[in-house]
XYZ file of C-alpha atoms in Angstrom:
557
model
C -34.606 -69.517 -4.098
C -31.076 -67.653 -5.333
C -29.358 -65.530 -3.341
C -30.342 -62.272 -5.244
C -34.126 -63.562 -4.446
C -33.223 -64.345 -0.810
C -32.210 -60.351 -1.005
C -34.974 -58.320 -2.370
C -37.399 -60.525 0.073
C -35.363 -59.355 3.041
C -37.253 -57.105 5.511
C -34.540 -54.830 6.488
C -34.708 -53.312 3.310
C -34.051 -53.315 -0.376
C -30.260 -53.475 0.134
C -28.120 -56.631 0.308
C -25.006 -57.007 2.277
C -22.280 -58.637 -0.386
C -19.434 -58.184 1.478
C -17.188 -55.760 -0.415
C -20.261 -53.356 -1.327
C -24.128 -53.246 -0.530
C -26.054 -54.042 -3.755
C -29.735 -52.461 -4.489
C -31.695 -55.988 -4.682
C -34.555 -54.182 -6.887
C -31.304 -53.864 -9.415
C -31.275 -56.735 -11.456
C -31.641 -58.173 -15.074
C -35.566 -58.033 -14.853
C -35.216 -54.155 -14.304
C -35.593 -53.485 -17.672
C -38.072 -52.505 -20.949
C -39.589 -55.555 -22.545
C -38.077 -54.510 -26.097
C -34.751 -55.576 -24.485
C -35.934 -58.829 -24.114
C -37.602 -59.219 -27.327
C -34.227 -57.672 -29.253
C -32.076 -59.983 -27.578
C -34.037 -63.066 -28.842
C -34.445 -61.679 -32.734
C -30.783 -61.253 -32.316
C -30.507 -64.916 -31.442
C -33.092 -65.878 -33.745
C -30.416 -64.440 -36.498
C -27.818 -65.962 -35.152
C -25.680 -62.858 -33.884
C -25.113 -64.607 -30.799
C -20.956 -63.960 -31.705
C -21.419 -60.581 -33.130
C -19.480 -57.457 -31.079
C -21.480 -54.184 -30.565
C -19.852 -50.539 -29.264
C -22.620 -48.483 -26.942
C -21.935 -44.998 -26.127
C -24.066 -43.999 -22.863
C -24.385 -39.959 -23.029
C -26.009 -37.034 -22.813
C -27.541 -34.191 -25.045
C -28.010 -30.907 -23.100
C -26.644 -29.939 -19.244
C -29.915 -29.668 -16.796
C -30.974 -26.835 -15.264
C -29.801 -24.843 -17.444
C -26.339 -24.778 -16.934
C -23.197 -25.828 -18.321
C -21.880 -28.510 -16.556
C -23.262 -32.254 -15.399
C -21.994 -34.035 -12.216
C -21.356 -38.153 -13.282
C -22.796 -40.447 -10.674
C -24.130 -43.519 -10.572
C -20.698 -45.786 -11.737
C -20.459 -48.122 -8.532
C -24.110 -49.038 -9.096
C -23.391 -49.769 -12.901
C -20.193 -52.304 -11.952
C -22.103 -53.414 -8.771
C -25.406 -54.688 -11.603
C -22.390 -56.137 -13.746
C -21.234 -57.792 -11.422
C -24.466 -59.459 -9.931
C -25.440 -60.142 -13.752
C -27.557 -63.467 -14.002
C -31.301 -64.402 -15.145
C -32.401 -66.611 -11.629
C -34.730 -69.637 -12.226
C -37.786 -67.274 -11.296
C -36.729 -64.615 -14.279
C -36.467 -67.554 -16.473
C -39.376 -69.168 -15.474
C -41.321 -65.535 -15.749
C -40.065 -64.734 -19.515
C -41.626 -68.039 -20.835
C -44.841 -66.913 -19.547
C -44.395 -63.123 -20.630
C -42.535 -63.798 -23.981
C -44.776 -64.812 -26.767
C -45.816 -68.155 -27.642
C -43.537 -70.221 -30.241
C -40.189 -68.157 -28.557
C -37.927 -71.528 -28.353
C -36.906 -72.926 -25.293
C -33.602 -72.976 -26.185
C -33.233 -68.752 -25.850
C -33.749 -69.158 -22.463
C -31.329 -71.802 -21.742
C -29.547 -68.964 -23.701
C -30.377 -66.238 -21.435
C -29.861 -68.417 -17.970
C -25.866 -68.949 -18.863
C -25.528 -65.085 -19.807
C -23.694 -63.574 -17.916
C -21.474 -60.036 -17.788
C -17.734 -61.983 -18.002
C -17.048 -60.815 -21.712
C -18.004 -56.987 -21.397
C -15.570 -54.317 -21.022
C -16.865 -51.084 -19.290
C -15.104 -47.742 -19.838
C -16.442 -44.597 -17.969
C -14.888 -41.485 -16.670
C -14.320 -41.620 -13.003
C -17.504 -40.674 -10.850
C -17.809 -37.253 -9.565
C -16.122 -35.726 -12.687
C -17.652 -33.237 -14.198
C -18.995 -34.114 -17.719
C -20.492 -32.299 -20.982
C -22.895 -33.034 -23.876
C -22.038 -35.711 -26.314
C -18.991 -36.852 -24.331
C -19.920 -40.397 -23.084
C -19.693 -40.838 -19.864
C -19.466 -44.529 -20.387
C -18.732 -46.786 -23.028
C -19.728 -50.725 -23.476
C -18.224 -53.376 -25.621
C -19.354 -56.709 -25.733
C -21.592 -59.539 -27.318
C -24.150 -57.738 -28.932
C -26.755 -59.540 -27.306
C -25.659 -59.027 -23.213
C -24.534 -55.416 -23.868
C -28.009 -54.621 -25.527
C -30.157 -56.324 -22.897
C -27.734 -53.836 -20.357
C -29.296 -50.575 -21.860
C -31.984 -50.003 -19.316
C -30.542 -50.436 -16.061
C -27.161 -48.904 -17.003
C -29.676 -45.786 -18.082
C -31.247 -45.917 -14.694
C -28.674 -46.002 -12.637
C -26.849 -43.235 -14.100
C -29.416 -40.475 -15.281
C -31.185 -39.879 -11.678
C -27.660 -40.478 -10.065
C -25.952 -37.666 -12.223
C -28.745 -35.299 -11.841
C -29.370 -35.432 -8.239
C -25.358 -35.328 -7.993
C -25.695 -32.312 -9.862
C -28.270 -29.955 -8.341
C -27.100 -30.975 -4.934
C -23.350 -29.049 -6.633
C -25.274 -26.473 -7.654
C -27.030 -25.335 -4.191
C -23.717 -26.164 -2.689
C -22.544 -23.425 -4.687
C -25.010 -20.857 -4.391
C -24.983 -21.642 -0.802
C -21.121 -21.104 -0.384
C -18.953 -23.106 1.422
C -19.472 -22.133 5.164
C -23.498 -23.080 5.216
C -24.020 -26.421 5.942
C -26.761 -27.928 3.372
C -29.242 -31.126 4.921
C -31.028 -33.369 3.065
C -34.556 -33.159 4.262
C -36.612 -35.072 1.105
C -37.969 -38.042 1.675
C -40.986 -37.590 2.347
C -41.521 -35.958 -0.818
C -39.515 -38.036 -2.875
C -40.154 -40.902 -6.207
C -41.043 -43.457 -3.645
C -38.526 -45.269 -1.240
C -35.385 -46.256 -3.786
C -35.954 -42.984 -4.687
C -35.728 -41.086 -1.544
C -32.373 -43.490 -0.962
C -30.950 -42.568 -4.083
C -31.968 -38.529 -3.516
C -29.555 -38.907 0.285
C -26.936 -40.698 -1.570
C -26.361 -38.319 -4.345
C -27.351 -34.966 -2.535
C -24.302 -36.379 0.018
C -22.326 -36.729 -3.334
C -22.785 -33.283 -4.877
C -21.591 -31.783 -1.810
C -24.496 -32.038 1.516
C -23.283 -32.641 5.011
C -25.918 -34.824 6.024
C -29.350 -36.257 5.627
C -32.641 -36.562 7.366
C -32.815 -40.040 5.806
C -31.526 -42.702 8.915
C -32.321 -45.823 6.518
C -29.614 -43.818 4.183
C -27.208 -42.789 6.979
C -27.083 -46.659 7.983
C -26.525 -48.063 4.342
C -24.046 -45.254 3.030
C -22.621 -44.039 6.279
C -23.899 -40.170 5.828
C -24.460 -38.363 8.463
C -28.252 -38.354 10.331
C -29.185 -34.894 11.203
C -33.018 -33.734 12.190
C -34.622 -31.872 15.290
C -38.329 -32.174 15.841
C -41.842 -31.323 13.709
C -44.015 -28.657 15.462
C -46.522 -31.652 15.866
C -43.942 -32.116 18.890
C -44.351 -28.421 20.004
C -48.251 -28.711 19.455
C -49.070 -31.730 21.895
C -48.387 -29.941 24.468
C -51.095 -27.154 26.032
C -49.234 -26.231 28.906
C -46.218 -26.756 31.671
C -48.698 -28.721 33.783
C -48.556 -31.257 31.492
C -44.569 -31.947 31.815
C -44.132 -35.373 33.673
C -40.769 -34.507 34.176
C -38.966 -31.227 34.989
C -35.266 -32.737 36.735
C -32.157 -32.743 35.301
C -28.941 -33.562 36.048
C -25.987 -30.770 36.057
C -23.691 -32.567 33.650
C -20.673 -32.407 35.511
C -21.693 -32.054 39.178
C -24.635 -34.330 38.788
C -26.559 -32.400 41.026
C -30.153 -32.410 40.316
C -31.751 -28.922 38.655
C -35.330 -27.897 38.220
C -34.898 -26.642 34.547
C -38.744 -25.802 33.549
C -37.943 -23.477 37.361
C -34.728 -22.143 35.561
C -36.642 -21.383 32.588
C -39.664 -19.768 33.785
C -37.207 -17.479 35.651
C -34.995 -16.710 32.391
C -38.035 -16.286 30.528
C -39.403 -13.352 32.841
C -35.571 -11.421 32.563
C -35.880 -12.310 28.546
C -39.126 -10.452 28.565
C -37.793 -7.006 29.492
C -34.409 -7.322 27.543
C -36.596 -8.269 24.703
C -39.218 -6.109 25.107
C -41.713 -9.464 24.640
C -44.566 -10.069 26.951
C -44.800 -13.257 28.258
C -48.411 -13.273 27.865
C -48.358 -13.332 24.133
C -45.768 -16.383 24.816
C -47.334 -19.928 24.157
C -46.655 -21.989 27.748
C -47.392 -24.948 25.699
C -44.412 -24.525 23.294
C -42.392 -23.827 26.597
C -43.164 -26.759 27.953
C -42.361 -28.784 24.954
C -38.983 -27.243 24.750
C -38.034 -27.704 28.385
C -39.390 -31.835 27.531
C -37.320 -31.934 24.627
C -34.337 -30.497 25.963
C -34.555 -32.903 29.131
C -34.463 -35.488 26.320
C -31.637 -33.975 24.892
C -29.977 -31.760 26.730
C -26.539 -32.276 24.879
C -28.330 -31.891 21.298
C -31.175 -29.129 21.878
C -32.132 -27.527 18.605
C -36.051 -26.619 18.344
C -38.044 -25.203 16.046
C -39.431 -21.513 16.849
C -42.034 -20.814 14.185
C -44.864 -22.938 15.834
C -46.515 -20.276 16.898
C -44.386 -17.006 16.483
C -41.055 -16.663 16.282
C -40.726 -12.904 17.556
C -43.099 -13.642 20.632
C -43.007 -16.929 21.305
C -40.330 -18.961 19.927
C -36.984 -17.161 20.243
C -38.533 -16.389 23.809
C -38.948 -19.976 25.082
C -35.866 -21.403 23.310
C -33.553 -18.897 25.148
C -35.060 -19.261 28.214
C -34.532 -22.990 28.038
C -31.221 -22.753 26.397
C -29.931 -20.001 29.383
C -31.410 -22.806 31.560
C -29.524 -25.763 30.037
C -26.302 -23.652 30.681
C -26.435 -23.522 34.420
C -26.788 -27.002 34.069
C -23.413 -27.370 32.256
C -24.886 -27.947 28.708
C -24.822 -25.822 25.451
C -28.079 -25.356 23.102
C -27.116 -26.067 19.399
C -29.638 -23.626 17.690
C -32.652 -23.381 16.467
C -34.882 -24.305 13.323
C -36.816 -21.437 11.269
C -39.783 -23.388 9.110
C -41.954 -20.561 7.829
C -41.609 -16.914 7.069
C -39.599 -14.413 6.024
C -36.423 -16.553 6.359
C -33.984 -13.794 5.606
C -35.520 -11.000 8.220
C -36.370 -14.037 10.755
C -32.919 -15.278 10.636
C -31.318 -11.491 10.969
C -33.641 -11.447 14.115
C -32.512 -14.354 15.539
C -29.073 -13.610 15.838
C -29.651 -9.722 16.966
C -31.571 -11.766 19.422
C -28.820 -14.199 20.469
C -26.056 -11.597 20.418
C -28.287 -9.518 23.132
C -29.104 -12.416 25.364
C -25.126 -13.553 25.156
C -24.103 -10.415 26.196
C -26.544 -9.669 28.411
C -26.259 -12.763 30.278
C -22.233 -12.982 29.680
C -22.605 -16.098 27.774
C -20.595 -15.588 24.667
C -21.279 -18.778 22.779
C -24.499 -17.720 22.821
C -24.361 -15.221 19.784
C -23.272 -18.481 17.829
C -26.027 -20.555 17.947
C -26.971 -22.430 14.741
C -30.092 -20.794 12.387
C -31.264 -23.906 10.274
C -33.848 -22.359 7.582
C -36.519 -25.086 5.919
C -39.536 -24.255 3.990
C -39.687 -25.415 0.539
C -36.111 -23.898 0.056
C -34.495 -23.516 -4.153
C -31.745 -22.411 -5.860
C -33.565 -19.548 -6.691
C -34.382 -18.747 -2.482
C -30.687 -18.839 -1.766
C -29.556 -16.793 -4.238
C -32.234 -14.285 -2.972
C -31.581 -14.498 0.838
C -27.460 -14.277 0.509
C -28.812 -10.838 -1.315
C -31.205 -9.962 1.592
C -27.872 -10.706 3.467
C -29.420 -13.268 5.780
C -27.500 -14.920 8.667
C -28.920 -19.062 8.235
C -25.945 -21.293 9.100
C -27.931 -23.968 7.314
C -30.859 -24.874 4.933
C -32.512 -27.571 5.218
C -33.615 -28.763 1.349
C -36.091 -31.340 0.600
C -38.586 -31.375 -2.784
C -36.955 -28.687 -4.720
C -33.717 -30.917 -4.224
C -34.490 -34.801 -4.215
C -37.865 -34.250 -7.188
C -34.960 -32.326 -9.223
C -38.094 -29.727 -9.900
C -36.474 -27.857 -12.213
C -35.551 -30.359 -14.427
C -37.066 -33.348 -13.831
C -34.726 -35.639 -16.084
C -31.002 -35.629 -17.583
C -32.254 -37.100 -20.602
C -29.118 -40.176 -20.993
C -28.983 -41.822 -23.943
C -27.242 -45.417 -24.883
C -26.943 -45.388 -28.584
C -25.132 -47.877 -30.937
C -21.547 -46.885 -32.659
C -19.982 -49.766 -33.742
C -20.382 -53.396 -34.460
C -17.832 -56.400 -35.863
C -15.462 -53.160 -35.936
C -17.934 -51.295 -38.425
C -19.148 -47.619 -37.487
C -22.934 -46.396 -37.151
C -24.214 -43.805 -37.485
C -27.982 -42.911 -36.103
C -29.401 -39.665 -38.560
C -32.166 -37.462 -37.838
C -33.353 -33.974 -39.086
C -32.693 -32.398 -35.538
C -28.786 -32.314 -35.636
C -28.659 -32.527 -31.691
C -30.068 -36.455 -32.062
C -26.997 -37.442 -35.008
C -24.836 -39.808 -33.288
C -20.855 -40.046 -33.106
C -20.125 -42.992 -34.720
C -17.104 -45.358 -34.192
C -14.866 -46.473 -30.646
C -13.433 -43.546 -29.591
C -11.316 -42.011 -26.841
C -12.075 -38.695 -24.696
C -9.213 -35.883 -23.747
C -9.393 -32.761 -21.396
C -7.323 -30.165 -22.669
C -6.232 -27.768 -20.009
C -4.625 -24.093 -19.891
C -1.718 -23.113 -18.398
C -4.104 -22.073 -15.262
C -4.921 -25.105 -14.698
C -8.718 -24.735 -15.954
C -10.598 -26.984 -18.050
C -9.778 -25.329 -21.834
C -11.896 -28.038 -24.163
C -13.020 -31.694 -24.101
C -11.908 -33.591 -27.626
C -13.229 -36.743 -28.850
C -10.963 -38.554 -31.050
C -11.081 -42.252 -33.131
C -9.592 -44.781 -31.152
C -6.661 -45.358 -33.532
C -5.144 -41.876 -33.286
C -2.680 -41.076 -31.236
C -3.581 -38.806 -27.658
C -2.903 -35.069 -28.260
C 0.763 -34.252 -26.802
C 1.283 -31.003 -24.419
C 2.715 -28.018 -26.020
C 1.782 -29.027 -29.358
C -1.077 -27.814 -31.600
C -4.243 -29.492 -31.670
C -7.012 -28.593 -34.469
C -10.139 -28.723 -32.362
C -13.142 -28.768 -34.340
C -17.363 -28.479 -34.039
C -18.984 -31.756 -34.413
C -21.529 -30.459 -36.984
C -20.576 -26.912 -38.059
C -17.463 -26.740 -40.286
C -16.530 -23.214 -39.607
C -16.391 -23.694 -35.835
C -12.553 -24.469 -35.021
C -9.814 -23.547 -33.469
C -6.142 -24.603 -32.601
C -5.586 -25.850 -29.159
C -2.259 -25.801 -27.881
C -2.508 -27.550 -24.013
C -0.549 -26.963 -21.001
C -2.146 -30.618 -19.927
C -3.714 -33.519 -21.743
C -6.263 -35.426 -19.100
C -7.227 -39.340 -20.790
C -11.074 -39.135 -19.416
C -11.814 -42.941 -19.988
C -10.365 -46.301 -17.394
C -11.200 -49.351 -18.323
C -13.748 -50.030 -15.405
C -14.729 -53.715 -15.935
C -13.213 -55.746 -17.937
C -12.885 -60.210 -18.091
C -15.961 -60.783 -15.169
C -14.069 -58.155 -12.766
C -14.016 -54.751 -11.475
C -10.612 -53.075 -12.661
C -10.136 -49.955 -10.537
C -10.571 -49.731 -6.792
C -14.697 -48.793 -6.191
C -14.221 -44.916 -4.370
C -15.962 -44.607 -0.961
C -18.848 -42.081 -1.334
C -16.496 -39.216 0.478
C -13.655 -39.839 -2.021
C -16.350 -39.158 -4.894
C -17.821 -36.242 -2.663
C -14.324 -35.128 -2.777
C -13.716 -35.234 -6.508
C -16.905 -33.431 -7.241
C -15.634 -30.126 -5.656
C -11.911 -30.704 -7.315
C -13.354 -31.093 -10.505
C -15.445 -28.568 -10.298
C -12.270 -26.346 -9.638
C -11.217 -27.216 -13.010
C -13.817 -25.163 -14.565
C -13.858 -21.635 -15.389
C -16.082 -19.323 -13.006
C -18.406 -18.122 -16.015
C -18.687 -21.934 -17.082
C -20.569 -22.401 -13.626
C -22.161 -19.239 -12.815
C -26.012 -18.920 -12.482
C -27.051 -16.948 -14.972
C -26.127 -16.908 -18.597
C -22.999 -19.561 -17.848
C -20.145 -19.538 -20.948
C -21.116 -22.735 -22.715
C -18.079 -25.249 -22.371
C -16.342 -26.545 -25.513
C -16.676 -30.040 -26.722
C -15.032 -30.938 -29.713
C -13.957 -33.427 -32.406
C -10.597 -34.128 -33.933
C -9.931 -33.280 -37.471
C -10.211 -36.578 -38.493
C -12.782 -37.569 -36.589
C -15.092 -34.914 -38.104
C -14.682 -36.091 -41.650
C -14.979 -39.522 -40.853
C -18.274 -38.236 -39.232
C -19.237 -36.217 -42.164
C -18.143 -39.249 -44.789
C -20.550 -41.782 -42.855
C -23.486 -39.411 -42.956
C -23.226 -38.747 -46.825
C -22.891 -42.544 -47.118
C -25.858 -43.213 -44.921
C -27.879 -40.015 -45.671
C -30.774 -41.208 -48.515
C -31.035 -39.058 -51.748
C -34.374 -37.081 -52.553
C -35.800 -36.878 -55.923
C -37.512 -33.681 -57.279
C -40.073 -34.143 -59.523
């Protein structure tokens, strides 16, 4: 059994230790459409074994309606090149699946492949990108770099999506709300549920529910309790334990006493009977806080949060205090968020004063509750007072737009363009190796990105660059930039990685910086300023040559 086998059959998960980075054992040359498979051997079959193929990997149109795309999903793509190789099983698997006459000596083909003579260009990951600008380029044997289409696809459309609406609800929500991953229970299955913590943590998250995640990417694990905690419990008689320690004296305190005795003064501040109170959901709180005395956040919507919840929790929070310990906050599941949340904090502000405990009135509100975009932008207009949301389907099932829609499309091959036509302009492909530039203003914002043919020179600052429209000749205009960004490294190149892999927090970093870049109309929510992408003057005509070449000629009759 090979190593890679020896991985995806280990029980601690679908993740491999190899050293330098942890590779996804489901990722490997089997992960792929059959056609792949079948193209590589006709390609053999016609003895094109030597020829040299281009691949653009791209995108048409920004999701969710917006006007910008986060790339993610790179360190996967060089971590799969890097692991490249067909194991005995695969082999012995594609001469059952392949049909019968495919010659034996393809697979002795396929078993030596390997990813030594590709060369991987991308933009770095966490930049923001734009239709029709790839993200990546591949150039290789046409064979290896065809059979790569798939899994390169794979890795990068979910990635770059998920990377991307976690940006957007870290803008909406601003930058003093913390934002927790809460999906994977609702997520595409395990690997997807891993991928949803990793990029969410990307796009700009503090933390995860996901501990599986945490442990593999080093995010931070953040969660409370589910109300099926608060509901096993019918009463305080039922609390095996009530003792705990004063944390710096170490002398012994009866905190359900404490509480019961908080929770009668909390009653007349609050004007909430006690009777209306649940003693079960007191009792919980009082076990949970025992449990974790340094870490108490519980969630108040059980039963109800006005005369119950907010009740209990700051009788047992008050309690924890004379014991030398601080409550963190509390969790808000159901509801009105926005008037529950403004209630909350008129709540702890009264009890901190009241009881001369100023750190009271800070307390943490965590909102949940099958929390969008759309939510936020509506509760920071109710002006609601949530430190954080807790986001789980809307976030990891990318609801709103369910797919980024990559494509990996042929340019070039044996140093010959192609071109792929179709009646819906938006599908004609850029044909030819080319290079990518970011033009920038004097403001230091993102003016235009230009594609240009490899074999022109990059555009130079301060001079005058004709920027043109792909496919409409009257859409142009002169750029002169204040900066000229190269978007492309060479990534892989000769069987090794070329640039030093970023940590996860250096690409969480360079999501927010390059998002700075942009104009605040290019990223607004409604009705964003499309952002220019563009082709160089020469570029265009050789486009526009290739497609009259290509294009057929009707005949009226």
């Amino acid at each position: 059994m090979s190593d890679r086998e020896l991985s995806c059959s280990n029980t601690a998960g679908q993740f491999m230790d190899r050293g330098r980075m942890n590779q996804n054992g489901v990722v490997q040359p089997l992960l792929t459409d059959l056609y792949q498979i079948t193209m590589a051997y006709a390609y053999w079959k016609s003895g094109k074994t030597d020829d040299h193929a281009v691949f653009d990997l791209f995108f048409r149109t920004n999701p969710f309606h917006g006007e910008f795309t986060i790339f993610a999903g790179l360190d996967e793509c060089l971590k799969f090149l890097d692991s490249f190789h067909y194991s005995d099983s695969d082999i012995e698997y594609l001469k059952q699946t392949l049909p019968e006459g495919t010659e034996n000596d393809f697979f002795d083909y396929l078993g030596n492949l390997t990813a030594k003579d590709v060369t991987l260009y991308a933009i770095d990951e966490g930049t923001v990108a734009f239709p029709r600008v790839p993200i990546i380029k591949i150039e290789g044997p046409l064979i290896i770099v065809q059979l790569l289409e798939t899994t390169l696809l794979t890795l990068v459309n979910y990635a770059s999506l998920m990377a991307t609406n976690a940006a957007r609800y870290r803008m909406v929500a601003g930058k003093h709300v913390n934002l927790l991953e809460f999906g994977l229970r609702r997520a595409q299955g395990p690997d997807g549920g891993l991928s949803a913590s990793k990029y969410s943590y990307v796009g700009g998250f503090d933390g995860t529910s996901n501990v599986l995640a945490g442990k593999l990417f080093n995010i931070p694990v953040k969660g409370t309790h589910a109300h099926a905690y608060i509901t096993s419990f019918s009463g305080i008689g039922e609390l095996k334990t009530r003792l705990l320690k004063h944390k710096t004296t170490g002398v012994t305190g009866d905190l359900l006493e404490l509480a019961v005795q908080y929770r009668q003064a909390l009653s007349q501040l609050l004007d909430v009977s006690t009777e209306e109170s649940s003693e079960g959901e007191l009792a919980a709180m009082v076990s949970y806080a025992i449990a974790f005395p340094d870490g108490f956040m519980a969630l108040v919507d059980t039963y109800d949060v006005k005369r119950s919840g907010l009740l209990n929790f700051s009788a047992v929070a008050l309690a924890l205090n004379d014991l030398g310990y601080r409550a963190v906050g509390v969790r808000i599941d159901s509801g009105d968020l926005a008037y529950l949340s403004c209630l909350a904090r008129e709540t702890f502000e009264r009890v901190g004063e009241h009881f001369k405990v100023p750190w009271f009135s800070k307390l943490t509100i965590v909102a949940s509750n099958d929390i969008n975009e759309d939510t936020i932008l509506s509760l920071n207009e109710q002006g609601h007072k949530i430190d954080c949301f807790g986001i789980g389907t809307h976030l990891v099932t990318c609801q709103r737009q369910p797919a980024l829609g990559c494509v990996y499309k042929l340019v070039e091959i044996n140093g010959q363009p192609r071109i792929k036509l179709s009646q819906d302009v938006e599908k004609v492909t850029m044909p030819g190796h080319k290079n990518a530039y970011r033009l920038y203003s004097a403001d230091g914002h993102a003016l235009i990105d230009l594609l240009q043919k490899v074999t022109e020179p990059p555009p130079v600052v301060g001079q005058k660059v004709l920027c043109r429209h792909p496919f409409q000749e009257s859409k142009r205009a002169y750029v002169i930039p204040s900066h000229v960004e190269s978007l492309y490294k060479i990534y892989w190149q000769n069987g090794k990685i070329c640039q030093p892999l970023s940590s996860l927090e250096q690409v969480r970093e360079r999501v927010q910086m390059s998002l700075k870049t942009l104009r605040n109309d290019h990223k607004r929510t409604l009705n964003p300023t499309p952002y220019k992408v563009s082709v160089s003057d020469n570029l265009y005509n050789f486009i526009h040559d290739l497609w009259l070449q290509n294009a057929p000629i009707g005949e009226l009759s």
